[in-house]
Amino acid sequence: MLKKILVALDRSDIGQQVFEQALVLAKATQAKLLLLHVLSPEEEGSPHIPMVSGYDYYPGLSGQSFEIYQKQWDTFKNEGVRMLQTLCAKANAQGISTEFSQTLGNPGRTICKLATNWDADLIVMGHRGLSGVKELFLGSVSNYVLHHTPCSVHIVHDLGRVKDTQPVQDSTQEPQVLPA
């Protein structure tokens, strides 16, 4: 029986689907929810660290770039808290005991550590759908969590994502024999 569900969220398109599925599971099992947002430079929409060339030539530029970055990062953090507050209020309004946490760190490791410390029975999280070279270099948070967490993991795939795949042929049809 599920008692505690950790919901790993980010601000990608799939975040709302992750939350909705976790809410359905919590309602069905009367489990508590812990909504988690991990602040990470790899997250979609996070501000980029400024790279300054000609540092010696323009000494004031470095300070200005850092101030701009810090303001963008503060906005990014505040948006994350607002997202968590909104979702937490929505779940609490439906009678689901819910709390939230936002922390800075490596998403995979942070999710696994919190799942262990909070004694989660299930982690609900999304899958970005990276493949090939992108996944090789950026890694897959969901893959890391699947292999390093002490509890079950429910992966939500983006239902709105259109994939470039060939339709699966019906295997009940008789195979065609081509003339030699």
Coordinates of N, CA and C in Angstrom, one line a residue:
M1 N 0.8 -1.2 0.0 CA 0.0 0.0 0.0 C 0.9 1.3 0.0
L2 N 0.5 2.2 -0.8 CA 1.3 3.4 -0.9 C 0.9 4.4 0.2
K3 N 1.9 4.9 0.9 CA 1.6 5.9 1.9 C 2.2 7.2 1.6
K4 N 3.4 7.2 0.9 CA 4.1 8.4 0.6 C 4.5 8.4 -0.9
I5 N 4.1 9.4 -1.6 CA 4.5 9.5 -3.0 C 5.3 10.8 -3.2
L6 N 6.5 10.6 -3.7 CA 7.4 11.8 -4.0 C 7.1 12.1 -5.5
V7 N 6.8 13.3 -5.8 CA 6.5 13.8 -7.1 C 7.6 14.7 -7.6
A8 N 8.4 14.3 -8.5 CA 9.5 15.1 -9.0 C 9.0 15.9 -10.2
L9 N 9.1 17.2 -10.0 CA 8.5 18.1 -11.0 C 9.6 19.1 -11.6
D10 N 9.4 19.5 -12.8 CA 10.1 20.6 -13.4 C 9.1 21.4 -14.2
R11 N 9.6 22.4 -14.9 CA 8.6 23.3 -15.6 C 8.5 22.9 -17.0
S12 N 8.8 21.7 -17.4 CA 8.6 21.2 -18.8 C 7.2 21.0 -19.0
D13 N 6.8 20.7 -20.3 CA 5.4 20.5 -20.6 C 4.8 19.3 -19.9
I14 N 5.6 18.3 -19.6 CA 5.1 17.1 -19.0 C 4.9 17.2 -17.5
G15 N 5.3 18.3 -16.9 CA 5.2 18.5 -15.4 C 3.7 18.4 -14.9
Q16 N 2.8 19.0 -15.7 CA 1.4 19.0 -15.3 C 0.8 17.6 -15.4
Q17 N 1.3 16.8 -16.4 CA 0.8 15.4 -16.5 C 1.4 14.6 -15.3
V18 N 2.6 14.8 -14.9 CA 3.2 14.1 -13.8 C 2.4 14.4 -12.5
F19 N 2.1 15.7 -12.3 CA 1.3 16.0 -11.1 C -0.1 15.4 -11.2
E20 N -0.8 15.4 -12.3 CA -2.1 14.9 -12.4 C -2.1 13.4 -12.1
Q21 N -1.1 12.6 -12.6 CA -1.1 11.2 -12.4 C -0.8 10.9 -10.9
A22 N 0.1 11.7 -10.3 CA 0.4 11.5 -8.9 C -0.8 11.8 -8.1
L23 N -1.6 12.8 -8.4 CA -2.8 13.1 -7.7 C -3.8 12.0 -7.8
V24 N -4.0 11.4 -8.9 CA -4.9 10.2 -9.1 C -4.5 9.1 -8.2
L25 N -3.2 8.8 -8.2 CA -2.6 7.7 -7.4 C -2.8 8.0 -5.9
A26 N -2.6 9.3 -5.5 CA -2.8 9.6 -4.1 C -4.2 9.5 -3.6
K27 N -5.1 9.9 -4.5 CA -6.5 9.8 -4.2 C -6.9 8.4 -4.0
A28 N -6.5 7.5 -4.9 CA -6.8 6.1 -4.8 C -6.3 5.4 -3.6
T29 N -5.1 5.8 -3.1 CA -4.4 5.1 -2.0 C -4.4 5.9 -0.7
Q30 N -4.9 7.1 -0.7 CA -4.9 8.0 0.4 C -3.5 8.3 0.9
A31 N -2.5 8.3 -0.1 CA -1.1 8.6 0.2 C -0.9 10.1 0.3
K32 N 0.2 10.4 1.0 CA 0.7 11.8 1.1 C 1.5 12.1 -0.1
L33 N 1.5 13.3 -0.5 CA 2.4 13.8 -1.6 C 3.5 14.7 -1.1
L34 N 4.6 14.5 -1.7 CA 5.7 15.5 -1.5 C 6.1 16.0 -2.9
L35 N 5.8 17.2 -3.2 CA 6.2 17.8 -4.5 C 7.6 18.3 -4.4
L36 N 8.4 17.9 -5.3 CA 9.8 18.3 -5.3 C 10.2 19.0 -6.7
H37 N 10.8 20.1 -6.5 CA 11.4 20.8 -7.7 C 12.9 20.9 -7.4
V38 N 13.8 20.4 -8.3 CA 15.2 20.5 -8.1 C 15.7 21.6 -9.0
L39 N 16.3 22.6 -8.4 CA 16.9 23.7 -9.2 C 18.2 23.2 -9.8
S40 N 18.2 23.3 -11.1 CA 19.4 22.8 -11.8 C 19.7 23.6 -13.0
P41 N 20.9 23.9 -13.3 CA 21.2 24.6 -14.6 C 20.8 23.8 -15.8
E42 N 20.6 22.5 -15.7 CA 20.3 21.7 -16.9 C 18.8 21.8 -17.2
E43 N 18.0 22.3 -16.2 CA 16.5 22.3 -16.4 C 16.2 23.3 -17.6
E44 N 15.2 22.9 -18.3 CA 14.7 23.7 -19.4 C 14.2 25.1 -18.8
G45 N 14.7 26.1 -19.4 CA 14.3 27.5 -19.0 C 15.2 28.1 -17.9
S46 N 16.2 27.4 -17.4 CA 17.0 27.9 -16.4 C 18.0 29.0 -17.1
P47 N 18.4 30.0 -16.3 CA 19.3 31.0 -16.9 C 20.7 30.3 -17.1
H48 N 21.3 30.8 -18.1 CA 22.6 30.3 -18.5 C 23.7 31.1 -17.8
I49 N 24.7 30.5 -17.3 CA 25.9 31.2 -16.7 C 26.5 32.0 -17.7
P50 N 26.8 33.3 -17.5 CA 27.4 34.2 -18.5 C 28.8 33.8 -18.7
M51 N 29.2 33.8 -20.0 CA 30.6 33.5 -20.4 C 31.1 34.9 -20.9
V52 N 32.1 35.3 -20.3 CA 32.7 36.6 -20.6 C 34.0 36.5 -21.3
S53 N 34.1 36.9 -22.5 CA 35.4 37.0 -23.2 C 36.0 38.4 -23.1
G54 N 37.2 38.5 -23.2 CA 37.8 39.8 -23.0 C 37.7 40.4 -21.6
Y55 N 37.7 39.5 -20.6 CA 37.5 39.9 -19.2 C 38.5 41.0 -18.8
D56 N 39.7 40.9 -19.2 CA 40.7 42.0 -18.8 C 40.4 43.3 -19.5
Y57 N 39.9 43.2 -20.7 CA 39.7 44.4 -21.5 C 38.5 45.2 -21.0
Y58 N 37.4 44.5 -20.5 CA 36.2 45.2 -20.0 C 36.0 44.7 -18.5
P59 N 36.7 45.3 -17.5 CA 36.6 44.7 -16.2 C 35.2 44.9 -15.5
G60 N 34.4 45.8 -15.9 CA 33.1 46.0 -15.3 C 32.1 45.1 -15.8
L61 N 32.4 44.5 -17.0 CA 31.4 43.6 -17.7 C 31.1 42.3 -16.8
S62 N 32.1 41.8 -16.2 CA 32.0 40.6 -15.4 C 31.0 40.8 -14.3
G63 N 31.1 41.9 -13.6 CA 30.2 42.2 -12.5 C 28.7 42.4 -13.0
Q64 N 28.6 43.1 -14.1 CA 27.2 43.3 -14.6 C 26.6 42.0 -15.1
S65 N 27.4 41.2 -15.7 CA 26.9 39.9 -16.2 C 26.4 39.0 -15.0
F66 N 27.2 39.0 -14.0 CA 26.8 38.2 -12.8 C 25.6 38.7 -12.2
E67 N 25.4 40.1 -12.1 CA 24.2 40.7 -11.5 C 23.0 40.3 -12.3
I68 N 23.1 40.3 -13.6 CA 22.0 40.0 -14.5 C 21.6 38.5 -14.3
Y69 N 22.7 37.7 -14.3 CA 22.5 36.2 -14.1 C 21.8 36.0 -12.7
Q70 N 22.3 36.7 -11.6 CA 21.7 36.5 -10.3 C 20.2 36.9 -10.3
K71 N 19.8 37.9 -11.0 CA 18.4 38.3 -11.0 C 17.6 37.3 -11.8
Q72 N 18.2 36.8 -12.9 CA 17.5 35.7 -13.6 C 17.3 34.5 -12.8
W73 N 18.3 34.1 -12.1 CA 18.3 32.9 -11.2 C 17.3 33.1 -10.1
D74 N 17.2 34.3 -9.5 CA 16.2 34.5 -8.4 C 14.8 34.4 -9.0
T75 N 14.6 34.9 -10.2 CA 13.3 34.8 -10.9 C 12.9 33.4 -11.1
F76 N 13.9 32.6 -11.6 CA 13.8 31.2 -11.8 C 13.4 30.5 -10.6
K77 N 14.0 30.7 -9.4 CA 13.7 30.1 -8.2 C 12.3 30.5 -7.7
N78 N 12.0 31.8 -7.8 CA 10.6 32.2 -7.4 C 9.5 31.6 -8.2
E79 N 9.7 31.4 -9.5 CA 8.8 30.8 -10.4 C 8.6 29.3 -9.9
G80 N 9.6 28.7 -9.6 CA 9.6 27.3 -9.1 C 8.7 27.2 -7.8
V81 N 9.0 28.1 -6.9 CA 8.2 28.1 -5.6 C 6.7 28.4 -5.9
R82 N 6.4 29.3 -6.8 CA 5.0 29.6 -7.1 C 4.3 28.4 -7.8
M83 N 5.1 27.7 -8.6 CA 4.5 26.5 -9.3 C 4.2 25.5 -8.2
L84 N 5.1 25.2 -7.2 CA 4.9 24.3 -6.2 C 3.7 24.7 -5.3
Q85 N 3.7 26.0 -4.9 CA 2.6 26.4 -4.1 C 1.2 26.2 -4.7
T86 N 1.1 26.5 -6.0 CA -0.1 26.4 -6.7 C -0.5 24.9 -6.8
L87 N 0.4 24.0 -7.1 CA 0.1 22.6 -7.2 C -0.3 22.0 -5.8
C88 N 0.5 22.5 -4.8 CA 0.2 22.0 -3.4 C -1.2 22.4 -3.0
A89 N -1.6 23.6 -3.2 CA -2.9 24.1 -2.9 C -4.0 23.3 -3.6
K90 N -3.7 23.0 -4.9 CA -4.7 22.2 -5.6 C -4.9 20.8 -5.0
A91 N -3.8 20.2 -4.7 CA -3.9 18.9 -4.1 C -4.6 18.9 -2.7
N92 N -4.2 19.9 -1.9 CA -4.8 20.0 -0.5 C -6.3 20.3 -0.6
A93 N -6.7 21.1 -1.6 CA -8.1 21.4 -1.8 C -8.9 20.1 -2.1
Q94 N -8.2 19.1 -2.7 CA -8.9 17.9 -3.0 C -8.7 16.8 -1.9
G95 N -8.3 17.3 -0.8 CA -8.2 16.4 0.4 C -6.9 15.5 0.5
I96 N -5.9 15.8 -0.3 CA -4.7 15.1 -0.3 C -3.7 15.9 0.5
S97 N -3.1 15.2 1.5 CA -2.1 15.8 2.4 C -0.8 16.0 1.5
T98 N -0.5 17.3 1.3 CA 0.6 17.6 0.4 C 1.5 18.7 0.9
E99 N 2.8 18.5 0.7 CA 3.8 19.5 1.1 C 4.8 19.6 -0.1
F100 N 5.7 20.6 -0.1 CA 6.6 20.7 -1.2 C 8.0 21.1 -0.7
S101 N 8.9 20.9 -1.6 CA 10.3 21.3 -1.4 C 11.0 21.7 -2.7
Q102 N 11.8 22.7 -2.6 CA 12.6 23.1 -3.7 C 14.0 23.2 -3.2
T103 N 14.9 22.5 -4.0 CA 16.3 22.5 -3.5 C 17.2 22.5 -4.8
L104 N 18.4 23.0 -4.5 CA 19.5 23.1 -5.6 C 20.3 21.8 -5.6
G105 N 20.5 21.3 -6.8 CA 21.4 20.1 -6.8 C 21.3 19.3 -8.1
N106 N 21.9 18.2 -8.1 CA 21.8 17.3 -9.3 C 20.5 16.6 -9.2
P107 N 19.6 16.7 -10.2 CA 18.2 16.2 -10.1 C 18.2 14.7 -9.7
G108 N 18.9 13.8 -10.4 CA 18.8 12.4 -10.1 C 19.2 12.1 -8.7
R109 N 20.3 12.6 -8.3 CA 20.8 12.3 -6.9 C 19.9 12.9 -5.8
T110 N 19.4 14.1 -6.1 CA 18.6 14.8 -5.1 C 17.3 14.0 -4.9
I111 N 16.7 13.6 -6.0 CA 15.4 12.8 -6.0 C 15.6 11.5 -5.2
C112 N 16.7 10.8 -5.4 CA 17.0 9.6 -4.7 C 17.2 9.8 -3.3
K113 N 18.0 10.8 -2.9 CA 18.3 11.1 -1.5 C 17.0 11.5 -0.8
L114 N 16.2 12.3 -1.3 CA 15.0 12.7 -0.7 C 14.0 11.5 -0.5
A115 N 13.9 10.7 -1.6 CA 13.1 9.5 -1.5 C 13.5 8.6 -0.3
T116 N 14.8 8.5 -0.1 CA 15.3 7.7 1.0 C 15.1 8.3 2.3
N117 N 15.4 9.6 2.4 CA 15.2 10.3 3.7 C 13.7 10.4 4.1
W118 N 12.8 10.6 3.2 CA 11.4 10.8 3.4 C 10.7 9.4 3.5
D119 N 11.4 8.4 3.2 CA 10.9 7.0 3.2 C 9.7 6.9 2.2
A120 N 9.9 7.4 1.0 CA 8.9 7.3 -0.1 C 8.6 5.9 -0.5
D121 N 7.4 5.6 -0.8 CA 7.0 4.3 -1.4 C 7.0 4.3 -2.9
L122 N 6.9 5.5 -3.5 CA 6.8 5.6 -4.9 C 7.3 7.0 -5.3
I123 N 8.0 7.0 -6.4 CA 8.4 8.3 -7.1 C 7.6 8.4 -8.4
V124 N 7.0 9.5 -8.6 CA 6.3 9.8 -9.9 C 7.1 10.9 -10.5
M125 N 7.6 10.7 -11.8 CA 8.4 11.6 -12.5 C 8.2 11.5 -14.0
G126 N 8.6 12.5 -14.7 CA 8.4 12.5 -16.1 C 9.7 12.1 -16.8
H127 N 9.6 11.9 -18.1 CA 10.7 11.5 -19.0 C 10.8 12.5 -20.1
R128 N 11.9 13.2 -20.2 CA 12.1 14.2 -21.2 C 12.0 13.7 -22.6
G129 N 12.3 12.5 -22.8 CA 12.3 11.9 -24.2 C 13.6 12.2 -25.0
L130 N 14.7 12.5 -24.3 CA 15.9 12.7 -25.0 C 16.4 11.3 -25.6
S131 N 17.0 11.4 -26.7 CA 17.5 10.1 -27.2 C 18.9 10.4 -27.9
G132 N 19.6 9.4 -28.2 CA 20.8 9.4 -28.9 C 21.9 10.3 -28.2
V133 N 22.4 11.2 -29.0 CA 23.6 12.0 -28.5 C 23.2 12.9 -27.3
K134 N 22.0 13.5 -27.4 CA 21.5 14.3 -26.3 C 21.5 13.6 -25.0
E135 N 20.9 12.4 -25.0 CA 20.8 11.6 -23.8 C 22.2 11.2 -23.3
L136 N 23.1 10.8 -24.3 CA 24.4 10.4 -23.9 C 25.2 11.5 -23.2
F137 N 25.1 12.8 -23.6 CA 25.8 13.9 -23.0 C 25.0 14.5 -21.8
L138 N 23.7 14.6 -21.9 CA 23.0 15.2 -20.8 C 22.6 14.2 -19.7
G139 N 22.5 12.9 -20.1 CA 22.1 11.9 -19.2 C 20.6 11.9 -19.1
S140 N 20.1 10.9 -18.4 CA 18.6 10.8 -18.2 C 18.4 10.7 -16.7
V141 N 17.7 11.7 -16.2 CA 17.4 11.8 -14.8 C 16.5 10.6 -14.4
S142 N 15.5 10.2 -15.3 CA 14.6 9.1 -15.0 C 15.4 7.8 -15.0
N143 N 16.4 7.6 -15.9 CA 17.2 6.4 -15.9 C 18.0 6.3 -14.6
Y144 N 18.6 7.4 -14.2 CA 19.4 7.4 -13.0 C 18.6 7.0 -11.8
V145 N 17.4 7.6 -11.7 CA 16.5 7.4 -10.5 C 16.1 5.9 -10.6
L146 N 15.7 5.4 -11.7 CA 15.3 4.0 -11.8 C 16.4 3.0 -11.2
H147 N 17.6 3.4 -11.4 CA 18.7 2.5 -11.0 C 19.3 2.7 -9.7
H148 N 18.9 3.9 -9.0 CA 19.5 4.2 -7.8 C 18.6 4.5 -6.6
T149 N 17.3 4.4 -6.8 CA 16.4 4.7 -5.8 C 15.9 3.4 -5.0
P150 N 15.6 3.6 -3.7 CA 15.2 2.4 -2.9 C 13.7 2.0 -3.1
C151 N 12.9 2.8 -3.9 CA 11.5 2.5 -4.0 C 11.1 2.4 -5.5
S152 N 9.8 2.1 -5.7 CA 9.3 2.0 -7.0 C 9.2 3.3 -7.7
V153 N 9.3 3.3 -9.0 CA 9.3 4.6 -9.8 C 8.2 4.4 -10.9
H154 N 7.4 5.5 -11.0 CA 6.4 5.5 -12.1 C 6.8 6.6 -13.0
I155 N 7.1 6.3 -14.3 CA 7.6 7.2 -15.3 C 6.4 7.6 -16.1
V156 N 6.2 8.9 -16.2 CA 5.1 9.5 -17.1 C 5.7 10.0 -18.4
H157 N 5.3 9.4 -19.5 CA 5.7 9.8 -20.8 C 4.8 10.9 -21.3
D158 N 5.4 11.9 -22.1 CA 4.6 13.0 -22.6 C 3.6 12.5 -23.6
L159 N 2.3 12.6 -23.2 CA 1.2 12.1 -24.0 C 1.0 13.0 -25.2
G160 N 1.5 14.3 -25.2 CA 1.3 15.2 -26.3 C 2.4 15.2 -27.3
R161 N 3.5 14.5 -27.0 CA 4.6 14.4 -27.9 C 4.3 13.6 -29.1
V162 N 4.6 14.1 -30.3 CA 4.4 13.4 -31.5 C 5.7 12.8 -31.9
K163 N 5.7 11.5 -32.1 CA 6.9 10.8 -32.4 C 7.0 10.4 -33.9
D164 N 8.1 10.5 -34.4 CA 8.3 10.1 -35.8 C 8.6 8.6 -35.9
T165 N 7.5 7.8 -35.8 CA 7.7 6.4 -35.8 C 6.8 5.8 -36.9
Q166 N 7.2 4.7 -37.4 CA 6.4 4.0 -38.4 C 5.3 3.3 -37.7
P167 N 4.1 3.2 -38.2 CA 3.0 2.5 -37.6 C 3.3 1.0 -37.5
V168 N 2.9 0.4 -36.4 CA 3.1 -1.0 -36.2 C 2.1 -1.8 -37.1
Q169 N 2.6 -2.8 -37.8 CA 1.8 -3.6 -38.7 C 1.0 -4.6 -37.9
D170 N -0.2 -4.9 -38.3 CA -1.0 -5.9 -37.6 C -0.5 -7.2 -37.9
S171 N -0.1 -7.9 -36.9 CA 0.6 -9.2 -37.0 C -0.4 -10.4 -37.2
T172 N -1.7 -10.1 -37.2 CA -2.7 -11.1 -37.4 C -3.0 -11.4 -38.9
Q173 N -2.5 -10.5 -39.8 CA -2.7 -10.7 -41.2 C -1.7 -11.7 -41.7
E174 N -2.2 -12.4 -42.7 CA -1.3 -13.4 -43.4 C -0.2 -12.7 -44.1
P175 N 1.0 -13.2 -43.9 CA 2.2 -12.6 -44.6 C 2.0 -12.8 -46.1
Q176 N 2.5 -11.7 -46.8 CA 2.4 -11.8 -48.3 C 3.7 -12.5 -48.8
V177 N 3.4 -13.4 -49.8 CA 4.5 -14.1 -50.4 C 4.7 -13.4 -51.8
L178 N 6.0 -13.0 -52.0 CA 6.3 -12.3 -53.2 C 6.8 -13.3 -54.2
P179 N 6.4 -13.2 -55.5 CA 6.9 -14.1 -56.5 C 8.4 -14.0 -56.7
A180 N 9.0 -15.1 -56.9 CA 10.5 -15.2 -57.1 C 10.9 -14.7 -58.4

